[in-house]
Amino acid sequence: AVIRGSTPHFDYVSAETTKGIANVSLNHNIPVSFGVLTTDTIEQAIERAGSKAGNKGFEAMTTVIEMLNLSKEL
């Protein structure tokens, strides 16, 4: 998770992470899912990593597996 602090570092890290993940997919023609949590608090990160809001990392991984299986069928 990237958790917002009191400096603009959160914005830089979040933006570059997003660009990097997109570039992997575009440059290597492989399915990629964005599973990085960007939150304002540690509590939000915990909620999204397997608590009240589900497990966003697991959901991202499941999506990629489904995309890989579909691409094999094409």
PDB file of C-alpha atoms in Angstrom:
ATOM      1  CA  ALA A   1       0.000   0.000   0.000  1.00  0.00           C
ATOM      2  CA  VAL A   2       1.000   3.576  -0.583  1.00  0.00           C
ATOM      3  CA  ILE A   3      -0.347   5.606   2.323  1.00  0.00           C
ATOM      4  CA  ARG A   4      -0.752   9.371   2.076  1.00  0.00           C
ATOM      5  CA  GLY A   5       1.448  11.415   4.370  1.00  0.00           C
ATOM      6  CA  SER A   6       1.965  15.137   4.831  1.00  0.00           C
ATOM      7  CA  THR A   7       4.227  15.596   1.776  1.00  0.00           C
ATOM      8  CA  PRO A   8       3.594  15.260  -1.971  1.00  0.00           C
ATOM      9  CA  HIS A   9       5.647  12.036  -2.023  1.00  0.00           C
ATOM     10  CA  PHE A  10       2.396  10.001  -2.064  1.00  0.00           C
ATOM     11  CA  ASP A  11       1.363  11.639  -5.341  1.00  0.00           C
ATOM     12  CA  TYR A  12       4.733  10.968  -6.989  1.00  0.00           C
ATOM     13  CA  VAL A  13       4.916   7.341  -5.885  1.00  0.00           C
ATOM     14  CA  SER A  14       1.302   6.653  -6.846  1.00  0.00           C
ATOM     15  CA  ALA A  15       1.668   8.249 -10.280  1.00  0.00           C
ATOM     16  CA  GLU A  16       4.945   6.514 -11.128  1.00  0.00           C
ATOM     17  CA  THR A  17       3.652   3.158  -9.909  1.00  0.00           C
ATOM     18  CA  THR A  18       0.598   3.513 -12.116  1.00  0.00           C
ATOM     19  CA  LYS A  19       2.733   4.450 -15.137  1.00  0.00           C
ATOM     20  CA  GLY A  20       5.148   1.602 -14.514  1.00  0.00           C
ATOM     21  CA  ILE A  21       2.437  -1.024 -14.259  1.00  0.00           C
ATOM     22  CA  ALA A  22       0.752   0.268 -17.422  1.00  0.00           C
ATOM     23  CA  ASN A  23       4.084   0.239 -19.271  1.00  0.00           C
ATOM     24  CA  VAL A  24       4.714  -3.403 -18.363  1.00  0.00           C
ATOM     25  CA  SER A  25       1.439  -4.383 -19.973  1.00  0.00           C
ATOM     26  CA  LEU A  26       1.939  -2.203 -23.051  1.00  0.00           C
ATOM     27  CA  ASN A  27       5.603  -3.032 -23.646  1.00  0.00           C
ATOM     28  CA  HIS A  28       5.333  -6.776 -23.094  1.00  0.00           C
ATOM     29  CA  ASN A  29       1.789  -7.409 -24.341  1.00  0.00           C
ATOM     30  CA  ILE A  30       0.780  -9.258 -21.194  1.00  0.00           C
ATOM     31  CA  PRO A  31      -2.215  -8.827 -18.913  1.00  0.00           C
ATOM     32  CA  VAL A  32      -1.497  -6.772 -15.822  1.00  0.00           C
ATOM     33  CA  SER A  33      -3.871  -5.783 -13.045  1.00  0.00           C
ATOM     34  CA  PHE A  34      -3.367  -2.834 -10.730  1.00  0.00           C
ATOM     35  CA  GLY A  35      -3.297  -4.226  -7.199  1.00  0.00           C
ATOM     36  CA  VAL A  36      -1.505  -1.393  -5.424  1.00  0.00           C
ATOM     37  CA  LEU A  37      -3.552   0.134  -2.634  1.00  0.00           C
ATOM     38  CA  THR A  38      -3.433   3.926  -2.439  1.00  0.00           C
ATOM     39  CA  THR A  39      -5.001   5.023   0.820  1.00  0.00           C
ATOM     40  CA  ASP A  40      -5.163   7.948   3.193  1.00  0.00           C
ATOM     41  CA  THR A  41      -4.694   5.859   6.340  1.00  0.00           C
ATOM     42  CA  ILE A  42      -3.265   2.554   7.521  1.00  0.00           C
ATOM     43  CA  GLU A  43      -6.786   1.586   8.584  1.00  0.00           C
ATOM     44  CA  GLN A  44      -8.019   1.933   4.994  1.00  0.00           C
ATOM     45  CA  ALA A  45      -5.110  -0.187   3.775  1.00  0.00           C
ATOM     46  CA  ILE A  46      -5.945  -2.922   6.278  1.00  0.00           C
ATOM     47  CA  GLU A  47      -9.638  -2.826   5.317  1.00  0.00           C
ATOM     48  CA  ARG A  48      -8.788  -3.243   1.621  1.00  0.00           C
ATOM     49  CA  ALA A  49      -6.184  -5.947   2.199  1.00  0.00           C
ATOM     50  CA  GLY A  50      -8.494  -8.554   3.639  1.00  0.00           C
ATOM     51  CA  SER A  51     -10.918  -6.973   6.046  1.00  0.00           C
ATOM     52  CA  LYS A  52     -14.240  -5.140   5.569  1.00  0.00           C
ATOM     53  CA  ALA A  53     -13.635  -4.040   1.974  1.00  0.00           C
ATOM     54  CA  GLY A  54     -12.453  -7.435   0.731  1.00  0.00           C
ATOM     55  CA  ASN A  55      -8.949  -8.310  -0.392  1.00  0.00           C
ATOM     56  CA  LYS A  56      -8.013  -6.063  -3.304  1.00  0.00           C
ATOM     57  CA  GLY A  57      -4.691  -7.825  -3.903  1.00  0.00           C
ATOM     58  CA  PHE A  58      -6.434 -11.185  -4.232  1.00  0.00           C
ATOM     59  CA  GLU A  59      -8.998  -9.629  -6.567  1.00  0.00           C
ATOM     60  CA  ALA A  60      -6.233  -8.183  -8.771  1.00  0.00           C
ATOM     61  CA  MET A  61      -4.443 -11.545  -8.906  1.00  0.00           C
ATOM     62  CA  THR A  62      -7.652 -13.396  -9.768  1.00  0.00           C
ATOM     63  CA  THR A  63      -8.339 -10.919 -12.561  1.00  0.00           C
ATOM     64  CA  VAL A  64      -4.901 -11.502 -14.102  1.00  0.00           C
ATOM     65  CA  ILE A  65      -5.350 -15.276 -13.994  1.00  0.00           C
ATOM     66  CA  GLU A  66      -8.718 -14.918 -15.728  1.00  0.00           C
ATOM     67  CA  MET A  67      -7.176 -12.607 -18.341  1.00  0.00           C
ATOM     68  CA  LEU A  68      -4.331 -15.069 -18.988  1.00  0.00           C
ATOM     69  CA  ASN A  69      -6.786 -17.926 -19.421  1.00  0.00           C
ATOM     70  CA  LEU A  70      -8.866 -15.873 -21.854  1.00  0.00           C
ATOM     71  CA  SER A  71      -5.805 -14.834 -23.864  1.00  0.00           C
ATOM     72  CA  LYS A  72      -4.815 -18.507 -24.257  1.00  0.00           C
ATOM     73  CA  GLU A  73      -8.236 -19.214 -25.759  1.00  0.00           C
ATOM     74  CA  LEU A  74      -7.885 -16.472 -28.392  1.00  0.00           C
TER      75      LEU A  74
END
